[in-house]
mmCIF file of C-alpha atoms in Angstrom:
data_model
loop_
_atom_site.group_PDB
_atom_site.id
_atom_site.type_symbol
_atom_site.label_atom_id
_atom_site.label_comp_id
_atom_site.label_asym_id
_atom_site.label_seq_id
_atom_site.Cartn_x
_atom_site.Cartn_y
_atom_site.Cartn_z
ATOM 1 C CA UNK A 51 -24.932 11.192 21.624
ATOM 2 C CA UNK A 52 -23.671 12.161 17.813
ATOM 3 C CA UNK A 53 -20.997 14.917 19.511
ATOM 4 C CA UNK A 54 -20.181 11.948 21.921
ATOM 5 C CA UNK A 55 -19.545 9.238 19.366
ATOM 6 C CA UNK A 56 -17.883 12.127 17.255
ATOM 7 C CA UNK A 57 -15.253 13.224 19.490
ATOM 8 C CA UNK A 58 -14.539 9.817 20.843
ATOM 9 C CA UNK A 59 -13.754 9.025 17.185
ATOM 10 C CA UNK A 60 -11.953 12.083 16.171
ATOM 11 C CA UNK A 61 -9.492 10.375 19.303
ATOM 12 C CA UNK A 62 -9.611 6.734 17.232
ATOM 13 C CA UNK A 63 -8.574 9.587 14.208
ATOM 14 C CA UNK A 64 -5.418 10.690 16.078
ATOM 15 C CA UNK A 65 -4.388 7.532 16.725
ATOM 16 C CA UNK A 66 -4.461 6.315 12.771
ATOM 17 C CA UNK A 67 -2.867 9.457 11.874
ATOM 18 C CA UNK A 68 -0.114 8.900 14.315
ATOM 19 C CA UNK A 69 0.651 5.589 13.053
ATOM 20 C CA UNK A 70 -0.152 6.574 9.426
ATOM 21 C CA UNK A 71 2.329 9.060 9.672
ATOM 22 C CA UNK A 72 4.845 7.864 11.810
ATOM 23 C CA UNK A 73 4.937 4.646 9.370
ATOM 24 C CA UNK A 74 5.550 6.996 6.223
ATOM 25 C CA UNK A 75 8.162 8.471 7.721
ATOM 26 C CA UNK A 76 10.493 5.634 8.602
ATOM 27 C CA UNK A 77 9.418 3.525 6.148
ATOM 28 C CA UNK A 78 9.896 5.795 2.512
ATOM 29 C CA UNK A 79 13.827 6.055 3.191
ATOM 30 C CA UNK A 80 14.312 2.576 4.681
ATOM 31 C CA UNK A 81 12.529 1.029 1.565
ATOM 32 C CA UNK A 82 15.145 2.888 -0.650
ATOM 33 C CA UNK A 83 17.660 1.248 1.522
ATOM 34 C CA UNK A 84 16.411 -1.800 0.949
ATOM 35 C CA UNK A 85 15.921 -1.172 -2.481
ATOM 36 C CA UNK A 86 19.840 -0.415 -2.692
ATOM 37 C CA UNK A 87 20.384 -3.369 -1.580
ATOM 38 C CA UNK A 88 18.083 -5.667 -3.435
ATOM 39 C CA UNK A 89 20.314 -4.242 -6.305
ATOM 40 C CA UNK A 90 23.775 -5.130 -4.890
ATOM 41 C CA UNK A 91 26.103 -6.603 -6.916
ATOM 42 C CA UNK A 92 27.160 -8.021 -3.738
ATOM 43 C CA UNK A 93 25.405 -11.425 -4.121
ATOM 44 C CA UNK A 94 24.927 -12.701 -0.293
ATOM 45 C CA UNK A 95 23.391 -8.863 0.177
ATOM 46 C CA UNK A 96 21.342 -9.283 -2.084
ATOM 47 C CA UNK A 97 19.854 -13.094 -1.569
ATOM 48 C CA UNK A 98 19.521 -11.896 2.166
ATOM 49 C CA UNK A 99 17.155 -8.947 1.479
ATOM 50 C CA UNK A 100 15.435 -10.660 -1.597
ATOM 51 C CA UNK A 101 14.832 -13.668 1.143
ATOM 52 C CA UNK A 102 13.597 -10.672 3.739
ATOM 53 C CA UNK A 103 10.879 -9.188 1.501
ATOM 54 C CA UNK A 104 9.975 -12.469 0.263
ATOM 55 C CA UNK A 105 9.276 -13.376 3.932
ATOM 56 C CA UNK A 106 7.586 -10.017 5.117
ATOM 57 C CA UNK A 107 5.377 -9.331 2.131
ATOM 58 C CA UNK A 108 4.509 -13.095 1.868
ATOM 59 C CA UNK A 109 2.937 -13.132 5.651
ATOM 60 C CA UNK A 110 0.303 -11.222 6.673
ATOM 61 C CA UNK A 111 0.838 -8.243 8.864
ATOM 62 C CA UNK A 112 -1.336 -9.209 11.234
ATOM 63 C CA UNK A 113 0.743 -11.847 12.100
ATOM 64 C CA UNK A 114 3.690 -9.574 12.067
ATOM 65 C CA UNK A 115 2.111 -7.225 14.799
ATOM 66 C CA UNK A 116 1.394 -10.079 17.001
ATOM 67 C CA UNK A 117 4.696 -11.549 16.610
ATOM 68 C CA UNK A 118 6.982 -8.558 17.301
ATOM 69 C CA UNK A 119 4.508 -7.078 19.968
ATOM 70 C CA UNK A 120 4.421 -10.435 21.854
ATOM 71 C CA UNK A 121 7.164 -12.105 21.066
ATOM 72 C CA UNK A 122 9.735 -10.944 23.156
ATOM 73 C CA UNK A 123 7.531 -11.584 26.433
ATOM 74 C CA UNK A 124 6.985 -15.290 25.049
ATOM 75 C CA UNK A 125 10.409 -16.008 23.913
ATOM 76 C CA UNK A 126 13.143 -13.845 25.850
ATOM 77 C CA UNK A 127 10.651 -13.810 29.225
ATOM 78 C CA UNK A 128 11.778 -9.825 28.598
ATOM 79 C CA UNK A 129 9.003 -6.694 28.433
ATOM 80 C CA UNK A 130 10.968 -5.072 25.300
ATOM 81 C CA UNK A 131 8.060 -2.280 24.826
ATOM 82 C CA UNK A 132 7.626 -1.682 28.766
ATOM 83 C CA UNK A 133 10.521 0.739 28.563
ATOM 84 C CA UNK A 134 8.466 2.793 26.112
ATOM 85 C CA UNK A 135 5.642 5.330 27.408
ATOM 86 C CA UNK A 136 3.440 4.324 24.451
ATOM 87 C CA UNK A 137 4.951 0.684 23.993
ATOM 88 C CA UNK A 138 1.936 -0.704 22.075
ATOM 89 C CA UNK A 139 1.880 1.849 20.037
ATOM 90 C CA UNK A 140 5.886 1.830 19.707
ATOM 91 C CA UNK A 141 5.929 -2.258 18.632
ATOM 92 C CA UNK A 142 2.624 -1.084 16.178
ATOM 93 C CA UNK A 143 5.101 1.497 14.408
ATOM 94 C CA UNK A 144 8.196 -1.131 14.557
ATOM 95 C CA UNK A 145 5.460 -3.334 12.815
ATOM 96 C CA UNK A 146 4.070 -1.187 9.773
ATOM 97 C CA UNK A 147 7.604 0.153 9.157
ATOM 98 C CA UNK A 148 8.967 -2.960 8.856
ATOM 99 C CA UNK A 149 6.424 -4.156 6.350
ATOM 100 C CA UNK A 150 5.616 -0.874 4.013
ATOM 101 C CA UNK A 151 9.338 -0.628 3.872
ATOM 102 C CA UNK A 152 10.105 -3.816 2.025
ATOM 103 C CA UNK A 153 7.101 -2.968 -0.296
ATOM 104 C CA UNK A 154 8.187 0.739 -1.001
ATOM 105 C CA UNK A 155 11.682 -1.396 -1.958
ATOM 106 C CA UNK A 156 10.032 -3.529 -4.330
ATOM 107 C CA UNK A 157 8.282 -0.144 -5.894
ATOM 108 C CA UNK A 158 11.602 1.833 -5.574
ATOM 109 C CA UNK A 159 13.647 -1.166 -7.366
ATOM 110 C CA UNK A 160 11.026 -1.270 -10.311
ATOM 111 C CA UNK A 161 11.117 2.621 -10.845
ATOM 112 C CA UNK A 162 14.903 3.111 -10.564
ATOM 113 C CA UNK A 163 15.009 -0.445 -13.464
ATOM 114 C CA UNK A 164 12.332 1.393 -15.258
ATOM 115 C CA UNK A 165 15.115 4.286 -16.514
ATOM 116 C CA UNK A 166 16.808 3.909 -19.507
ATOM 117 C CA UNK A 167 20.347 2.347 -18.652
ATOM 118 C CA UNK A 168 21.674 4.737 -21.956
ATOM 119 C CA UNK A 169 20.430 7.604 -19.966
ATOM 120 C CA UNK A 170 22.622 6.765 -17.084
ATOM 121 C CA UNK A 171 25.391 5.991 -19.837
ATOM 122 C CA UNK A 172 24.806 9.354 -21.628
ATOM 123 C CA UNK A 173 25.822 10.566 -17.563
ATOM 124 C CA UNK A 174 29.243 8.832 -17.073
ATOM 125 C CA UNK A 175 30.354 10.125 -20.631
ATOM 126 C CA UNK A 176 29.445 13.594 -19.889
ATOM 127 C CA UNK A 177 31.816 13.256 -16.320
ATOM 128 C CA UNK A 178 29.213 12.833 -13.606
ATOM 129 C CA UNK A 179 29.715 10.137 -10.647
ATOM 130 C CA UNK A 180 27.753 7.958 -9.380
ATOM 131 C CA UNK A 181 25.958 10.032 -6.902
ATOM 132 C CA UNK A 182 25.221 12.754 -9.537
ATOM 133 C CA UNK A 183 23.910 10.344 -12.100
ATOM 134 C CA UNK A 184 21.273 9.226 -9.579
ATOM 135 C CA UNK A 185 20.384 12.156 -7.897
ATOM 136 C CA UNK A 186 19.905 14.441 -10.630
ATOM 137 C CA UNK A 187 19.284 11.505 -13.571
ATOM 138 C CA UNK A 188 17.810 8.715 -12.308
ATOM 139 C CA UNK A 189 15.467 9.775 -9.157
ATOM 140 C CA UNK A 190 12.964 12.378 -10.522
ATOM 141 C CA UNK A 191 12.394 10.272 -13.318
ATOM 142 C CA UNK A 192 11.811 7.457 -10.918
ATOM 143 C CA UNK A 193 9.425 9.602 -8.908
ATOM 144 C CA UNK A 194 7.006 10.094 -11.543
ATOM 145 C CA UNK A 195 6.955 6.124 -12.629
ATOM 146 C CA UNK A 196 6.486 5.466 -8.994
ATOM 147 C CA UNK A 197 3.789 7.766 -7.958
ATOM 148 C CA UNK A 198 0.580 5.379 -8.983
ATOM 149 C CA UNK A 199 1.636 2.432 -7.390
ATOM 150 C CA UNK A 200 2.906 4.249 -4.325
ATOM 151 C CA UNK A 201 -0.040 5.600 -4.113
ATOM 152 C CA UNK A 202 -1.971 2.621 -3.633
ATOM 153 C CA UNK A 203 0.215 1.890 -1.145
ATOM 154 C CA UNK A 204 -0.316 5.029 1.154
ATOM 155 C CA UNK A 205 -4.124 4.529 0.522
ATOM 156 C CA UNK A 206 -3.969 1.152 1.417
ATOM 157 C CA UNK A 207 -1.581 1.836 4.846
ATOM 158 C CA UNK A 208 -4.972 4.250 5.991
ATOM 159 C CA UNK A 209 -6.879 1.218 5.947
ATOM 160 C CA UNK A 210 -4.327 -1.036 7.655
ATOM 161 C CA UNK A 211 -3.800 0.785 10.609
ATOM 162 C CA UNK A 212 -7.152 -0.782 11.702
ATOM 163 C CA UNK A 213 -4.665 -3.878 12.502
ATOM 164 C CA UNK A 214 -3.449 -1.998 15.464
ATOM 165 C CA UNK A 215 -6.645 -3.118 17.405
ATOM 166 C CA UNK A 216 -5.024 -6.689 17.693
ATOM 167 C CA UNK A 217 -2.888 -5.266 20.198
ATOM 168 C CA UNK A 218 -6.008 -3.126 21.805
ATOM 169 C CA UNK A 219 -4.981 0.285 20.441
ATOM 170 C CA UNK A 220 -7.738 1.933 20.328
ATOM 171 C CA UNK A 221 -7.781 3.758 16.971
ATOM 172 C CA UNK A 222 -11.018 4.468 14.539
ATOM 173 C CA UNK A 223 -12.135 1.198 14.031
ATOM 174 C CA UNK A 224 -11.884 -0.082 17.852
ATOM 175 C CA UNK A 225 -13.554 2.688 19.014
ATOM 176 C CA UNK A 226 -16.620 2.355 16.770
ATOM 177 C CA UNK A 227 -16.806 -1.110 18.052
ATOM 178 C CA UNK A 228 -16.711 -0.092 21.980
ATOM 179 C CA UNK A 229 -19.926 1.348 21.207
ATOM 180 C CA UNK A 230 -21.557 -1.556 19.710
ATOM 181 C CA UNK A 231 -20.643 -3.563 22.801
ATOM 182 C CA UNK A 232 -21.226 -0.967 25.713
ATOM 183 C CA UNK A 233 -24.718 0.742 24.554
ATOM 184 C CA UNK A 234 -25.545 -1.949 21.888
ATOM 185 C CA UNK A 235 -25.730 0.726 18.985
ATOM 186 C CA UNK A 236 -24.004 -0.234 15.577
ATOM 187 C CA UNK A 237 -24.118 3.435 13.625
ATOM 188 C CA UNK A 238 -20.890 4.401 14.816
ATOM 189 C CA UNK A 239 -18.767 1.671 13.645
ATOM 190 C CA UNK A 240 -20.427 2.724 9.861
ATOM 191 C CA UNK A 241 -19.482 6.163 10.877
ATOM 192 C CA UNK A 242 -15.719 5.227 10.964
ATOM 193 C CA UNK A 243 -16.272 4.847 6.935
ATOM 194 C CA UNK A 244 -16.844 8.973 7.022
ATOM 195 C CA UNK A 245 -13.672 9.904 8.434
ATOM 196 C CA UNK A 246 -11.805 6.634 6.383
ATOM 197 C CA UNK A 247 -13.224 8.101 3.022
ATOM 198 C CA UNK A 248 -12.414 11.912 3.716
ATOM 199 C CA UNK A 249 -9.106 10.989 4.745
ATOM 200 C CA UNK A 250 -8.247 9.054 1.632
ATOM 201 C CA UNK A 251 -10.217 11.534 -0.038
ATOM 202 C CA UNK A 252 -7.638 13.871 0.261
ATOM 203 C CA UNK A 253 -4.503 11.828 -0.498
ATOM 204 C CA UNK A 254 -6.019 10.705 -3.743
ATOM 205 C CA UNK A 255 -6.188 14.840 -4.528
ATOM 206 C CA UNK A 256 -2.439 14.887 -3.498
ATOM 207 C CA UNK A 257 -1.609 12.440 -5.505
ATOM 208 C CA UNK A 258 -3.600 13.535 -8.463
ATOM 209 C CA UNK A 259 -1.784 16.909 -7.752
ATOM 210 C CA UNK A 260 1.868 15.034 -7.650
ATOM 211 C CA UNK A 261 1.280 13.434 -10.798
ATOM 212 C CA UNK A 262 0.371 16.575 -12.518
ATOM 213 C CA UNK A 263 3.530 18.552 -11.463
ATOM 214 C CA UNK A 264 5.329 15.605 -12.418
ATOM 215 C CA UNK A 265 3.807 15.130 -15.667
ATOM 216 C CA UNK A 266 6.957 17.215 -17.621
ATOM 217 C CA UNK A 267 8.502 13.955 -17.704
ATOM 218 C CA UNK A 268 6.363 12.298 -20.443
#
C-alpha cells in the first residue's frame, strides 16, 4: 500500500512541478514588464497597470482560477480551454501567471527604486544609454535586493499550486485526499507534507546559494 500511495503521489508531484514551473517561467519576465510599466512616465499606462495589480493581488487566486477557467463557458457560451489537450491545466497556468506576475512587478519596481538614482547619473555622464545603464548598472544590483522577497514568493507559489484542485487537477494535495475518500485512510494526505517540505527544502538551499554569490554587492 506505501509504494501504491507513493507512486500515485510522485504523479500529484509532476503535476505541481509542471505548474510550478511553467508559472516561473512566464511569469518572472512578464512581471518586469509590468514593472516597466508601473514606472511609465506615461500617466494613463501607468494608472492602468497600478489599477491591474491593485485588482489581481487584492482578490484571492482562488477566485481567479475559477473565474478564468469557467468564465468563458458562463459568459461567451464558448469552451475557450477545449481547444487545448490539457485545457484545465492550460487555464491553471493562464491563472498563476497572471497573478505571480503582477507580484514579481511590485518586487521588481521596489528593487530597480531601491538603486541609487546618482548611480544611474554617474552612467549618463560617463556616455552610456539607457539600455546600458540598466543592464549593466541597475539590474544585478537589483537582483541581489530582490532575492529575499522573491524568494518567499517562489516558496509560497509550491504551496499554491494546491489551488489547482478547484478545477479537479489532480496534483499532490488532491491525490492524498482520493485516498481518504476511496479506502477511508488519512496518512497519505499528511504524507503530501514530505514531498511539500523536501521540495521547498531545496529552493531555500538555492536561494541561500544565490544570495551568497550575490553577496559582492554589499
Amino acid at each position: 500500500m506505501f509504494w501504491t500511495v507513493t507512486l500515485s503521489l510522485l504523479a500529484g508531484m509532476g503535476q505541481l512541478l509542471k505548474l510550478f514551473f511553467l508559472t516561473l517561467l512566464f511569469s518572472l519576465p512578464l512581471g518586469l514588464l509590468i514593472a516597466f510599466a508601473l514606472r511609465s512616465r506615461c500617466k494613463p499606462v501607468s494608472w492602468l497597470f497600478n489599477v491591474i495589480v491593485w485588482i489581481i493581488r487584492g482578490t484571492p487566486l482562488m477566485l481567479q482560477l475559477v473565474i478564468i477557467f469557467y468564465g468563458p463557458g458562463k459568459w461567451f457560451d464558448f469552451n475557450l480551454w477545449g481547444y487545448f489537450s490539457d485545457g484545465r491545466m492550460a487555464a491553471c497556468v493562464i491563472a498563476f501567471v497572471i497573478n505571480y506576475a503582477c507580484y514579481f512587478a511590485v518586487i521588481y519596481k521596489g528593487g530597480i527604486e531601491s538603486v541609487p538614482i546618482g548611480q544611474q547619473e554617474a552612467g549618463q555622464v560617463l556616455g552610456m544609454t539607457k539600455s546600458q545603464i540598466f543592464f549593466k548598472v541597475t539590474l544585478l544590483q537589483m537582483v541581489k535586493r530582490i532575492v529575499p522577497p522573491m524568494s518567499n514568493e517562489v516558496i509560497t507559489l509550491v504551496k499554491d499550486t494546491s489551488l489547482a484542485k478547484t478545477i479537479s487537477i489532480m496534483e499532490l494535495i488532491m491525490t492524498g485526499e482520493s485516498y481518504m475518500k476511496s479506502a477511508g485512510i488519512v496518512w497519505p494526505l499528511f504524507y503530501t507534507a514530505v514531498f511539500y517540505l523536501a521540495f521547498v527544502g531545496v529552493l531555500t538551499l538555492l536561494f541561500n546559494y544565490a544570495e551568497r554569490m550575490l553577496s559582492y554587492f554589499r
